[in-house]
Backbone atoms as SQL, in Angstrom:
CREATE TABLE atoms (id INTEGER PRIMARY KEY, chain TEXT, resi INTEGER, resn TEXT, atom TEXT, x REAL, y REAL, z REAL);
INSERT INTO atoms VALUES
  (1, 'A', 1, 'MET', 'N', 121.690, 71.682, 91.446),
  (2, 'A', 1, 'MET', 'CA', 121.835, 72.917, 92.178),
  (3, 'A', 1, 'MET', 'C', 122.511, 72.673, 93.531),
  (4, 'A', 2, 'LEU', 'N', 122.264, 71.507, 94.094),
  (5, 'A', 2, 'LEU', 'CA', 122.880, 71.164, 95.375),
  (6, 'A', 2, 'LEU', 'C', 124.404, 71.142, 95.255),
  (7, 'A', 3, 'ASN', 'N', 124.899, 70.478, 94.219),
  (8, 'A', 3, 'ASN', 'CA', 126.350, 70.419, 94.029),
  (9, 'A', 3, 'ASN', 'C', 126.932, 71.787, 93.716),
  (10, 'A', 4, 'ALA', 'N', 126.217, 72.587, 92.940),
  (11, 'A', 4, 'ALA', 'CA', 126.700, 73.929, 92.614),
  (12, 'A', 4, 'ALA', 'C', 126.825, 74.781, 93.877),
  (13, 'A', 5, 'THR', 'N', 125.883, 74.638, 94.787),
  (14, 'A', 5, 'THR', 'CA', 125.938, 75.400, 96.033),
  (15, 'A', 5, 'THR', 'C', 127.106, 74.930, 96.890),
  (16, 'A', 6, 'ARG', 'N', 127.335, 73.647, 96.926),
  (17, 'A', 6, 'ARG', 'CA', 128.482, 73.128, 97.682),
  (18, 'A', 6, 'ARG', 'C', 129.796, 73.597, 97.073),
  (19, 'A', 7, 'TYR', 'N', 129.903, 73.525, 95.759),
  (20, 'A', 7, 'TYR', 'CA', 131.134, 73.961, 95.099),
  (21, 'A', 7, 'TYR', 'C', 131.376, 75.447, 95.310),
  (22, 'A', 8, 'LEU', 'N', 130.314, 76.233, 95.358),
  (23, 'A', 8, 'LEU', 'CA', 130.471, 77.658, 95.618),
  (24, 'A', 8, 'LEU', 'C', 131.014, 77.898, 97.023),
  (25, 'A', 9, 'ALA', 'N', 130.571, 77.096, 97.977),
  (26, 'A', 9, 'ALA', 'CA', 131.103, 77.222, 99.337),
  (27, 'A', 9, 'ALA', 'C', 132.591, 76.874, 99.360),
  (28, 'A', 10, 'TYR', 'N', 132.979, 75.893, 98.585),
  (29, 'A', 10, 'TYR', 'CA', 134.397, 75.548, 98.512),
  (30, 'A', 10, 'TYR', 'C', 135.177, 76.651, 97.804),
  (31, 'A', 11, 'CYS', 'N', 134.521, 77.384, 96.912),
  (32, 'A', 11, 'CYS', 'CA', 135.169, 78.523, 96.256),
  (33, 'A', 11, 'CYS', 'C', 135.489, 79.621, 97.261),
  (34, 'A', 12, 'PHE', 'N', 134.708, 79.725, 98.335),
  (35, 'A', 12, 'PHE', 'CA', 135.035, 80.688, 99.385),
  (36, 'A', 12, 'PHE', 'C', 136.376, 80.355, 100.015),
  (37, 'A', 13, 'VAL', 'N', 136.608, 79.087, 100.261),
  (38, 'A', 13, 'VAL', 'CA', 137.890, 78.671, 100.837),
  (39, 'A', 13, 'VAL', 'C', 139.016, 78.991, 99.857),
  (40, 'A', 14, 'LEU', 'N', 138.797, 78.657, 98.586),
  (41, 'A', 14, 'LEU', 'CA', 139.815, 78.947, 97.576),
  (42, 'A', 14, 'LEU', 'C', 140.043, 80.448, 97.426),
  (43, 'A', 15, 'SER', 'N', 138.967, 81.231, 97.510),
  (44, 'A', 15, 'SER', 'CA', 139.132, 82.678, 97.385),
  (45, 'A', 15, 'SER', 'C', 139.919, 83.240, 98.558),
  (46, 'A', 16, 'PHE', 'N', 139.695, 82.697, 99.745),
  (47, 'A', 16, 'PHE', 'CA', 140.448, 83.152, 100.908),
  (48, 'A', 16, 'PHE', 'C', 141.925, 82.823, 100.735),
  (49, 'A', 17, 'LEU', 'N', 142.208, 81.615, 100.257),
  (50, 'A', 17, 'LEU', 'CA', 143.601, 81.235, 100.011),
  (51, 'A', 17, 'LEU', 'C', 144.214, 82.086, 98.903),
  (52, 'A', 18, 'PHE', 'N', 143.431, 82.389, 97.858),
  (53, 'A', 18, 'PHE', 'CA', 143.898, 83.257, 96.784),
  (54, 'A', 18, 'PHE', 'C', 144.229, 84.648, 97.315),
  (55, 'A', 19, 'CYS', 'N', 143.384, 85.175, 98.167),
  (56, 'A', 19, 'CYS', 'CA', 143.629, 86.503, 98.735),
  (57, 'A', 19, 'CYS', 'C', 144.872, 86.499, 99.615),
  (58, 'A', 20, 'LEU', 'N', 145.071, 85.420, 100.365),
  (59, 'A', 20, 'LEU', 'CA', 146.297, 85.309, 101.164),
  (60, 'A', 20, 'LEU', 'C', 147.520, 85.378, 100.269),
  (61, 'A', 21, 'LEU', 'N', 147.488, 84.637, 99.177),
  (62, 'A', 21, 'LEU', 'CA', 148.614, 84.599, 98.253),
  (63, 'A', 21, 'LEU', 'C', 148.771, 85.927, 97.514),
  (64, 'A', 22, 'TYR', 'N', 147.674, 86.469, 97.003),
  (65, 'A', 22, 'TYR', 'CA', 147.717, 87.703, 96.218),
  (66, 'A', 22, 'TYR', 'C', 148.235, 88.880, 97.033),
  (67, 'A', 23, 'VAL', 'N', 147.699, 89.063, 98.231),
  (68, 'A', 23, 'VAL', 'CA', 148.136, 90.166, 99.083),
  (69, 'A', 23, 'VAL', 'C', 149.566, 89.938, 99.553),
  (70, 'A', 24, 'GLY', 'N', 149.920, 88.698, 99.811),
  (71, 'A', 24, 'GLY', 'CA', 151.286, 88.399, 100.229),
  (72, 'A', 24, 'GLY', 'C', 152.307, 88.706, 99.150),
  (73, 'A', 25, 'VAL', 'N', 151.968, 88.420, 97.912),
  (74, 'A', 25, 'VAL', 'CA', 152.900, 88.659, 96.815),
  (75, 'A', 25, 'VAL', 'C', 152.937, 90.135, 96.421),
  (76, 'A', 26, 'THR', 'N', 151.762, 90.757, 96.272),
  (77, 'A', 26, 'THR', 'CA', 151.734, 92.134, 95.775),
  (78, 'A', 26, 'THR', 'C', 152.084, 93.179, 96.824),
  (79, 'A', 27, 'LYS', 'N', 151.663, 92.967, 98.060),
  (80, 'A', 27, 'LYS', 'CA', 151.887, 93.988, 99.094),
  (81, 'A', 27, 'LYS', 'C', 152.912, 93.569, 100.134),
  (82, 'A', 28, 'GLY', 'N', 153.297, 92.315, 100.117),
  (83, 'A', 28, 'GLY', 'CA', 154.303, 91.851, 101.063),
  (84, 'A', 28, 'GLY', 'C', 153.808, 91.777, 102.499),
  (85, 'A', 29, 'SER', 'N', 152.500, 91.673, 102.676),
  (86, 'A', 29, 'SER', 'CA', 151.944, 91.579, 104.030),
  (87, 'A', 29, 'SER', 'C', 150.958, 90.420, 104.088),
  (88, 'A', 30, 'VAL', 'N', 150.462, 90.170, 105.284),
  (89, 'A', 30, 'VAL', 'CA', 149.502, 89.089, 105.478),
  (90, 'A', 30, 'VAL', 'C', 148.096, 89.638, 105.259),
  (91, 'A', 31, 'TYR', 'N', 147.282, 88.886, 104.538),
  (92, 'A', 31, 'TYR', 'CA', 145.894, 89.280, 104.286),
  (93, 'A', 31, 'TYR', 'C', 145.101, 89.133, 105.574),
  (94, 'A', 32, 'GLN', 'N', 144.529, 90.237, 106.044),
  (95, 'A', 32, 'GLN', 'CA', 143.769, 90.215, 107.281),
  (96, 'A', 32, 'GLN', 'C', 142.412, 90.855, 107.041),
  (97, 'A', 33, 'ASP', 'N', 141.443, 90.041, 106.734),
  (98, 'A', 33, 'ASP', 'CA', 140.082, 90.536, 106.560),
  (99, 'A', 33, 'ASP', 'C', 139.148, 89.620, 107.336),
  (100, 'A', 34, 'PRO', 'N', 138.706, 90.060, 108.506),
  (101, 'A', 34, 'PRO', 'CA', 137.840, 89.201, 109.315),
  (102, 'A', 34, 'PRO', 'C', 136.496, 88.923, 108.639),
  (103, 'A', 35, 'LEU', 'N', 136.023, 89.846, 107.775),
  (104, 'A', 35, 'LEU', 'CA', 134.760, 89.597, 107.069),
  (105, 'A', 35, 'LEU', 'C', 134.881, 88.411, 106.126),
  (106, 'A', 36, 'HIS', 'N', 135.991, 88.348, 105.413),
  (107, 'A', 36, 'HIS', 'CA', 136.189, 87.241, 104.471),
  (108, 'A', 36, 'HIS', 'C', 136.214, 85.911, 105.222),
  (109, 'A', 37, 'LEU', 'N', 136.901, 85.879, 106.330),
  (110, 'A', 37, 'LEU', 'CA', 136.952, 84.662, 107.144),
  (111, 'A', 37, 'LEU', 'C', 135.575, 84.314, 107.691),
  (112, 'A', 38, 'GLN', 'N', 134.840, 85.312, 108.154),
  (113, 'A', 38, 'GLN', 'CA', 133.496, 85.077, 108.692),
  (114, 'A', 38, 'GLN', 'C', 132.576, 84.499, 107.627),
  (115, 'A', 39, 'TYR', 'N', 132.567, 85.097, 106.440),
  (116, 'A', 39, 'TYR', 'CA', 131.675, 84.608, 105.387),
  (117, 'A', 39, 'TYR', 'C', 132.129, 83.257, 104.846),
  (118, 'A', 40, 'MET', 'N', 133.431, 82.988, 104.872),
  (119, 'A', 40, 'MET', 'CA', 133.920, 81.677, 104.454),
  (120, 'A', 40, 'MET', 'C', 133.391, 80.600, 105.401),
  (121, 'A', 41, 'LEU', 'N', 133.469, 80.861, 106.692),
  (122, 'A', 41, 'LEU', 'CA', 132.991, 79.869, 107.668),
  (123, 'A', 41, 'LEU', 'C', 131.477, 79.698, 107.600),
  (124, 'A', 42, 'MET', 'N', 130.752, 80.805, 107.410),
  (125, 'A', 42, 'MET', 'CA', 129.291, 80.689, 107.294),
  (126, 'A', 42, 'MET', 'C', 128.907, 79.929, 106.023),
  (127, 'A', 43, 'SER', 'N', 129.660, 80.114, 104.964),
  (128, 'A', 43, 'SER', 'CA', 129.370, 79.396, 103.714),
  (129, 'A', 43, 'SER', 'C', 129.656, 77.910, 103.850),
  (130, 'A', 44, 'LEU', 'N', 130.697, 77.561, 104.576),
  (131, 'A', 44, 'LEU', 'CA', 130.963, 76.142, 104.810),
  (132, 'A', 44, 'LEU', 'C', 129.854, 75.513, 105.653),
  (133, 'A', 45, 'GLY', 'N', 129.328, 76.259, 106.604),
  (134, 'A', 45, 'GLY', 'CA', 128.186, 75.774, 107.382),
  (135, 'A', 45, 'GLY', 'C', 126.964, 75.576, 106.510),
  (136, 'A', 46, 'LEU', 'N', 126.723, 76.513, 105.600),
  (137, 'A', 46, 'LEU', 'CA', 125.596, 76.359, 104.671),
  (138, 'A', 46, 'LEU', 'C', 125.815, 75.192, 103.719),
  (139, 'A', 47, 'ALA', 'N', 127.067, 74.956, 103.343),
  (140, 'A', 47, 'ALA', 'CA', 127.356, 73.831, 102.448),
  (141, 'A', 47, 'ALA', 'C', 126.950, 72.511, 103.091),
  (142, 'A', 48, 'TYR', 'N', 127.100, 72.424, 104.404),
  (143, 'A', 48, 'TYR', 'CA', 126.666, 71.214, 105.095),
  (144, 'A', 48, 'TYR', 'C', 125.144, 71.161, 105.216),
  (145, 'A', 49, 'LEU', 'N', 124.531, 72.267, 105.619),
  (146, 'A', 49, 'LEU', 'CA', 123.085, 72.269, 105.851),
  (147, 'A', 49, 'LEU', 'C', 122.265, 72.188, 104.571),
  (148, 'A', 50, 'VAL', 'N', 122.837, 72.580, 103.454),
  (149, 'A', 50, 'VAL', 'CA', 122.074, 72.633, 102.210),
  (150, 'A', 50, 'VAL', 'C', 121.686, 71.234, 101.728),
  (151, 'A', 51, 'GLN', 'N', 122.327, 70.209, 102.248),
  (152, 'A', 51, 'GLN', 'CA', 121.963, 68.852, 101.850),
  (153, 'A', 51, 'GLN', 'C', 120.565, 68.464, 102.331),
  (154, 'A', 52, 'PHE', 'N', 120.040, 69.177, 103.306),
  (155, 'A', 52, 'PHE', 'CA', 118.710, 68.878, 103.825),
  (156, 'A', 52, 'PHE', 'C', 117.605, 69.676, 103.142),
  (157, 'A', 53, 'VAL', 'N', 117.975, 70.620, 102.282),
  (158, 'A', 53, 'VAL', 'CA', 116.989, 71.454, 101.594),
  (159, 'A', 53, 'VAL', 'C', 116.422, 70.671, 100.420),
  (160, 'A', 54, 'GLN', 'N', 115.096, 70.570, 100.359),
  (161, 'A', 54, 'GLN', 'CA', 114.452, 69.779, 99.313),
  (162, 'A', 54, 'GLN', 'C', 113.957, 70.622, 98.150),
  (163, 'A', 55, 'SER', 'N', 113.694, 71.870, 98.368),
  (164, 'A', 55, 'SER', 'CA', 113.121, 72.736, 97.345),
  (165, 'A', 55, 'SER', 'C', 114.222, 73.365, 96.493),
  (166, 'A', 56, 'GLN', 'N', 114.071, 73.299, 95.181),
  (167, 'A', 56, 'GLN', 'CA', 115.039, 73.905, 94.275),
  (168, 'A', 56, 'GLN', 'C', 115.021, 75.427, 94.382),
  (169, 'A', 57, 'THR', 'N', 113.861, 75.979, 94.677),
  (170, 'A', 57, 'THR', 'CA', 113.770, 77.427, 94.835),
  (171, 'A', 57, 'THR', 'C', 114.570, 77.880, 96.043),
  (172, 'A', 58, 'MET', 'N', 114.470, 77.146, 97.124),
  (173, 'A', 58, 'MET', 'CA', 115.224, 77.483, 98.329),
  (174, 'A', 58, 'MET', 'C', 116.729, 77.324, 98.086),
  (175, 'A', 59, 'LEU', 'N', 117.101, 76.301, 97.341),
  (176, 'A', 59, 'LEU', 'CA', 118.509, 76.118, 96.990),
  (177, 'A', 59, 'LEU', 'C', 119.011, 77.287, 96.160),
  (178, 'A', 60, 'SER', 'N', 118.176, 77.781, 95.275),
  (179, 'A', 60, 'SER', 'CA', 118.558, 78.926, 94.442),
  (180, 'A', 60, 'SER', 'C', 118.768, 80.170, 95.282),
  (181, 'A', 61, 'VAL', 'N', 117.934, 80.354, 96.294),
  (182, 'A', 61, 'VAL', 'CA', 118.091, 81.505, 97.186),
  (183, 'A', 61, 'VAL', 'C', 119.407, 81.410, 97.946),
  (184, 'A', 62, 'VAL', 'N', 119.726, 80.246, 98.476),
  (185, 'A', 62, 'VAL', 'CA', 120.977, 80.053, 99.212),
  (186, 'A', 62, 'VAL', 'C', 122.172, 80.275, 98.283),
  (187, 'A', 63, 'PHE', 'N', 122.076, 79.758, 97.068),
  (188, 'A', 63, 'PHE', 'CA', 123.147, 79.937, 96.091),
  (189, 'A', 63, 'PHE', 'C', 123.346, 81.418, 95.772),
  (190, 'A', 64, 'ALA', 'N', 122.261, 82.153, 95.585),
  (191, 'A', 64, 'ALA', 'CA', 122.347, 83.575, 95.269),
  (192, 'A', 64, 'ALA', 'C', 122.969, 84.369, 96.412),
  (193, 'A', 65, 'VAL', 'N', 122.630, 84.014, 97.635),
  (194, 'A', 65, 'VAL', 'CA', 123.209, 84.686, 98.803),
  (195, 'A', 65, 'VAL', 'C', 124.717, 84.494, 98.821),
  (196, 'A', 66, 'MET', 'N', 125.158, 83.273, 98.608),
  (197, 'A', 66, 'MET', 'CA', 126.581, 82.981, 98.644),
  (198, 'A', 66, 'MET', 'C', 127.310, 83.636, 97.474),
  (199, 'A', 67, 'LEU', 'N', 126.712, 83.619, 96.302),
  (200, 'A', 67, 'LEU', 'CA', 127.351, 84.205, 95.126),
  (201, 'A', 67, 'LEU', 'C', 127.469, 85.728, 95.264),
  (202, 'A', 68, 'ALA', 'N', 126.434, 86.377, 95.735),
  (203, 'A', 68, 'ALA', 'CA', 126.479, 87.830, 95.903),
  (204, 'A', 68, 'ALA', 'C', 127.556, 88.237, 96.906),
  (205, 'A', 69, 'THR', 'N', 127.691, 87.480, 97.965),
  (206, 'A', 69, 'THR', 'CA', 128.705, 87.789, 98.969),
  (207, 'A', 69, 'THR', 'C', 130.104, 87.576, 98.415),
  (208, 'A', 70, 'LEU', 'N', 130.303, 86.511, 97.667),
  (209, 'A', 70, 'LEU', 'CA', 131.613, 86.239, 97.086),
  (210, 'A', 70, 'LEU', 'C', 132.011, 87.335, 96.101),
  (211, 'A', 71, 'VAL', 'N', 131.080, 87.774, 95.282),
  (212, 'A', 71, 'VAL', 'CA', 131.366, 88.850, 94.323),
  (213, 'A', 71, 'VAL', 'C', 131.701, 90.141, 95.067),
  (214, 'A', 72, 'LYS', 'N', 130.955, 90.437, 96.108),
  (215, 'A', 72, 'LYS', 'CA', 131.204, 91.658, 96.870),
  (216, 'A', 72, 'LYS', 'C', 132.571, 91.616, 97.545),
  (217, 'A', 73, 'LEU', 'N', 132.986, 90.455, 98.044),
  (218, 'A', 73, 'LEU', 'CA', 134.297, 90.345, 98.672),
  (219, 'A', 73, 'LEU', 'C', 135.418, 90.538, 97.659),
  (220, 'A', 74, 'PHE', 'N', 135.225, 90.036, 96.443),
  (221, 'A', 74, 'PHE', 'CA', 136.260, 90.218, 95.431),
  (222, 'A', 74, 'PHE', 'C', 136.331, 91.659, 94.945),
  (223, 'A', 75, 'THR', 'N', 135.211, 92.357, 94.903),
  (224, 'A', 75, 'THR', 'CA', 135.268, 93.764, 94.521),
  (225, 'A', 75, 'THR', 'C', 135.980, 94.587, 95.592),
  (226, 'A', 76, 'GLN', 'N', 135.886, 94.156, 96.838),
  (227, 'A', 76, 'GLN', 'CA', 136.607, 94.837, 97.907),
  (228, 'A', 76, 'GLN', 'C', 138.108, 94.664, 97.727),
  (229, 'A', 77, 'LEU', 'N', 138.520, 93.497, 97.285),
  (230, 'A', 77, 'LEU', 'CA', 139.938, 93.227, 97.083),
  (231, 'A', 77, 'LEU', 'C', 140.528, 94.152, 96.022),
  (232, 'A', 78, 'TYR', 'N', 139.718, 94.534, 95.051),
  (233, 'A', 78, 'TYR', 'CA', 140.203, 95.389, 93.971),
  (234, 'A', 78, 'TYR', 'C', 139.909, 96.868, 94.197),
  (235, 'A', 79, 'GLY', 'N', 139.615, 97.252, 95.420),
  (236, 'A', 79, 'GLY', 'CA', 139.551, 98.658, 95.756),
  (237, 'A', 79, 'GLY', 'C', 138.184, 99.245, 96.037),
  (238, 'A', 80, 'TRP', 'N', 137.115, 98.529, 95.844),
  (239, 'A', 80, 'TRP', 'CA', 135.785, 99.056, 96.152),
  (240, 'A', 80, 'TRP', 'C', 135.447, 98.685, 97.583),
  (241, 'A', 81, 'PRO', 'N', 135.331, 99.657, 98.457),
  (242, 'A', 81, 'PRO', 'CA', 135.072, 99.340, 99.869),
  (243, 'A', 81, 'PRO', 'C', 133.657, 98.814, 100.091),
  (244, 'A', 82, 'ILE', 'N', 133.529, 98.026, 101.130),
  (245, 'A', 82, 'ILE', 'CA', 132.226, 97.507, 101.532),
  (246, 'A', 82, 'ILE', 'C', 131.693, 98.414, 102.639),
  (247, 'A', 83, 'SER', 'N', 130.529, 98.980, 102.430),
  (248, 'A', 83, 'SER', 'CA', 129.948, 99.868, 103.442),
  (249, 'A', 83, 'SER', 'C', 129.345, 99.038, 104.577),
  (250, 'A', 84, 'GLU', 'N', 129.088, 99.708, 105.677),
  (251, 'A', 84, 'GLU', 'CA', 128.468, 99.022, 106.814),
  (252, 'A', 84, 'GLU', 'C', 127.073, 98.536, 106.457),
  (253, 'A', 85, 'ARG', 'N', 126.416, 99.283, 105.621),
  (254, 'A', 85, 'ARG', 'CA', 125.073, 98.888, 105.195),
  (255, 'A', 85, 'ARG', 'C', 125.112, 97.596, 104.374),
  (256, 'A', 86, 'ALA', 'N', 126.148, 97.468, 103.521),
  (257, 'A', 86, 'ALA', 'CA', 126.293, 96.248, 102.720),
  (258, 'A', 86, 'ALA', 'C', 126.619, 95.054, 103.612),
  (259, 'A', 87, 'VAL', 'N', 127.444, 95.279, 104.618),
  (260, 'A', 87, 'VAL', 'CA', 127.772, 94.197, 105.556),
  (261, 'A', 87, 'VAL', 'C', 126.517, 93.744, 106.286),
  (262, 'A', 88, 'GLY', 'N', 125.702, 94.699, 106.711),
  (263, 'A', 88, 'GLY', 'CA', 124.442, 94.348, 107.369),
  (264, 'A', 88, 'GLY', 'C', 123.522, 93.575, 106.447),
  (265, 'A', 89, 'GLY', 'N', 123.477, 93.966, 105.181),
  (266, 'A', 89, 'GLY', 'CA', 122.655, 93.247, 104.206),
  (267, 'A', 89, 'GLY', 'C', 123.155, 91.839, 103.960),
  (268, 'A', 90, 'MET', 'N', 124.468, 91.674, 103.892),
  (269, 'A', 90, 'MET', 'CA', 125.026, 90.331, 103.688),
  (270, 'A', 90, 'MET', 'C', 124.783, 89.454, 104.915),
  (271, 'A', 91, 'ASN', 'N', 124.932, 90.047, 106.108),
  (272, 'A', 91, 'ASN', 'CA', 124.648, 89.273, 107.327),
  (273, 'A', 91, 'ASN', 'C', 123.180, 88.859, 107.387),
  (274, 'A', 92, 'LEU', 'N', 122.296, 89.771, 107.012),
  (275, 'A', 92, 'LEU', 'CA', 120.869, 89.453, 106.997),
  (276, 'A', 92, 'LEU', 'C', 120.560, 88.369, 105.973),
  (277, 'A', 93, 'SER', 'N', 121.194, 88.430, 104.820),
  (278, 'A', 93, 'SER', 'CA', 120.938, 87.410, 103.800),
  (279, 'A', 93, 'SER', 'C', 121.435, 86.040, 104.261),
  (280, 'A', 94, 'TYR', 'N', 122.559, 85.997, 104.968),
  (281, 'A', 94, 'TYR', 'CA', 123.019, 84.717, 105.511),
  (282, 'A', 94, 'TYR', 'C', 122.078, 84.216, 106.605),
  (283, 'A', 95, 'LEU', 'N', 121.548, 85.126, 107.396),
  (284, 'A', 95, 'LEU', 'CA', 120.578, 84.745, 108.419),
  (285, 'A', 95, 'LEU', 'C', 119.335, 84.140, 107.780),
  (286, 'A', 96, 'ILE', 'N', 118.886, 84.730, 106.690),
  (287, 'A', 96, 'ILE', 'CA', 117.731, 84.195, 105.962),
  (288, 'A', 96, 'ILE', 'C', 118.061, 82.831, 105.376),
  (289, 'A', 97, 'ALA', 'N', 119.256, 82.675, 104.826),
  (290, 'A', 97, 'ALA', 'CA', 119.651, 81.381, 104.252),
  (291, 'A', 97, 'ALA', 'C', 119.701, 80.303, 105.333),
  (292, 'A', 98, 'TYR', 'N', 120.254, 80.639, 106.491),
  (293, 'A', 98, 'TYR', 'CA', 120.259, 79.675, 107.597),
  (294, 'A', 98, 'TYR', 'C', 118.838, 79.368, 108.062),
  (295, 'A', 99, 'GLY', 'N', 117.988, 80.371, 108.087),
  (296, 'A', 99, 'GLY', 'CA', 116.589, 80.154, 108.451),
  (297, 'A', 99, 'GLY', 'C', 115.893, 79.212, 107.490),
  (298, 'A', 100, 'ILE', 'N', 116.184, 79.348, 106.207),
  (299, 'A', 100, 'ILE', 'CA', 115.618, 78.442, 105.202),
  (300, 'A', 100, 'ILE', 'C', 116.059, 77.019, 105.472),
  (301, 'A', 101, 'CYS', 'N', 117.345, 76.829, 105.743),
  (302, 'A', 101, 'CYS', 'CA', 117.858, 75.478, 105.999),
  (303, 'A', 101, 'CYS', 'C', 117.249, 74.884, 107.262),
  (304, 'A', 102, 'ILE', 'N', 117.111, 75.691, 108.300),
  (305, 'A', 102, 'ILE', 'CA', 116.522, 75.199, 109.548),
  (306, 'A', 102, 'ILE', 'C', 115.053, 74.861, 109.348),
  (307, 'A', 103, 'GLN', 'N', 114.346, 75.683, 108.588),
  (308, 'A', 103, 'GLN', 'CA', 112.934, 75.404, 108.302),
  (309, 'A', 103, 'GLN', 'C', 112.783, 74.101, 107.530),
  (310, 'A', 104, 'GLN', 'N', 113.673, 73.842, 106.589),
  (311, 'A', 104, 'GLN', 'CA', 113.629, 72.591, 105.836),
  (312, 'A', 104, 'GLN', 'C', 113.956, 71.398, 106.737),
  (313, 'A', 105, 'LEU', 'N', 114.880, 71.590, 107.685),
  (314, 'A', 105, 'LEU', 'CA', 115.185, 70.525, 108.640),
  (315, 'A', 105, 'LEU', 'C', 113.980, 70.195, 109.510),
  (316, 'A', 106, 'MET', 'N', 113.250, 71.221, 109.918),
  (317, 'A', 106, 'MET', 'CA', 112.055, 70.992, 110.726),
  (318, 'A', 106, 'MET', 'C', 110.990, 70.250, 109.929),
  (319, 'A', 107, 'GLN', 'N', 110.852, 70.554, 108.648),
  (320, 'A', 107, 'GLN', 'CA', 109.902, 69.835, 107.799),
  (321, 'A', 107, 'GLN', 'C', 110.302, 68.375, 107.669),
  (322, 'A', 108, 'LEU', 'N', 111.603, 68.122, 107.505),
  (323, 'A', 108, 'LEU', 'CA', 112.066, 66.734, 107.419),
  (324, 'A', 108, 'LEU', 'C', 111.811, 65.989, 108.722),
  (325, 'A', 109, 'LYS', 'N', 112.003, 66.662, 109.837),
  (326, 'A', 109, 'LYS', 'CA', 111.769, 66.034, 111.133),
  (327, 'A', 109, 'LYS', 'C', 110.302, 65.645, 111.286),
  (328, 'A', 110, 'LYS', 'N', 109.401, 66.542, 110.875),
  (329, 'A', 110, 'LYS', 'CA', 107.976, 66.223, 110.943),
  (330, 'A', 110, 'LYS', 'C', 107.598, 65.109, 109.994),
  (331, 'A', 111, 'GLN', 'N', 108.230, 65.087, 108.826),
  (332, 'A', 111, 'GLN', 'CA', 107.908, 64.092, 107.803),
  (333, 'A', 111, 'GLN', 'C', 108.323, 62.684, 108.243),
  (334, 'A', 112, 'TYR', 'N', 109.473, 62.576, 108.896),
  (335, 'A', 112, 'TYR', 'CA', 109.987, 61.273, 109.272),
  (336, 'A', 112, 'TYR', 'C', 109.725, 60.902, 110.716),
  (337, 'A', 113, 'LYS', 'N', 108.925, 61.710, 111.408),
  (338, 'A', 113, 'LYS', 'CA', 108.583, 61.411, 112.782),
  (339, 'A', 113, 'LYS', 'C', 107.687, 60.173, 112.808),
  (340, 'A', 114, 'PRO', 'N', 108.067, 59.155, 113.595),
  (341, 'A', 114, 'PRO', 'CA', 107.243, 57.953, 113.640),
  (342, 'A', 114, 'PRO', 'C', 105.889, 58.222, 114.284),
  (343, 'A', 115, 'ARG', 'N', 104.896, 57.684, 113.694),
  (344, 'A', 115, 'ARG', 'CA', 103.525, 57.881, 114.209),
  (345, 'A', 115, 'ARG', 'C', 103.289, 56.924, 115.374),
  (346, 'A', 116, 'GLN', 'N', 102.679, 57.468, 116.412),
  (347, 'A', 116, 'GLN', 'CA', 102.447, 56.639, 117.596),
  (348, 'A', 116, 'GLN', 'C', 100.972, 56.364, 117.766);
C-alpha cells in the first residue's frame, strides 16, 4: 500500500503534465488551474510523509484522499465544475491526511526516544 500511495502521488505530476499537453493541443492555450497545482504539491508532500505511517488503515485513508482528489480533478477537465464546497472538502481531507502522518511521526518519535 505504501508503494501504491507513492505511485498515486507521482500520477498527480503526470496528470498535471497531461493536462498541460491536452489543453495546449485541443484549445491552443496554456493550462492554468491553481487547484491542480496545489493538490499536486500537497500529494508530493504526502508521498514523502507516508513512509513514516505504520498502520495499513491509515495508509488506506491517505490513498483514498489522494485518489478521490485525482478523480475529481479529471472530471473537472472534462466539463464537470468543482464547487466551492467540494474544494473545501478536498482541502479538509488533505488536512486530515497530513494530521495522520504527523500523528504517526509523533508515535515514532516516542517509540525511538532513548530512555534516560
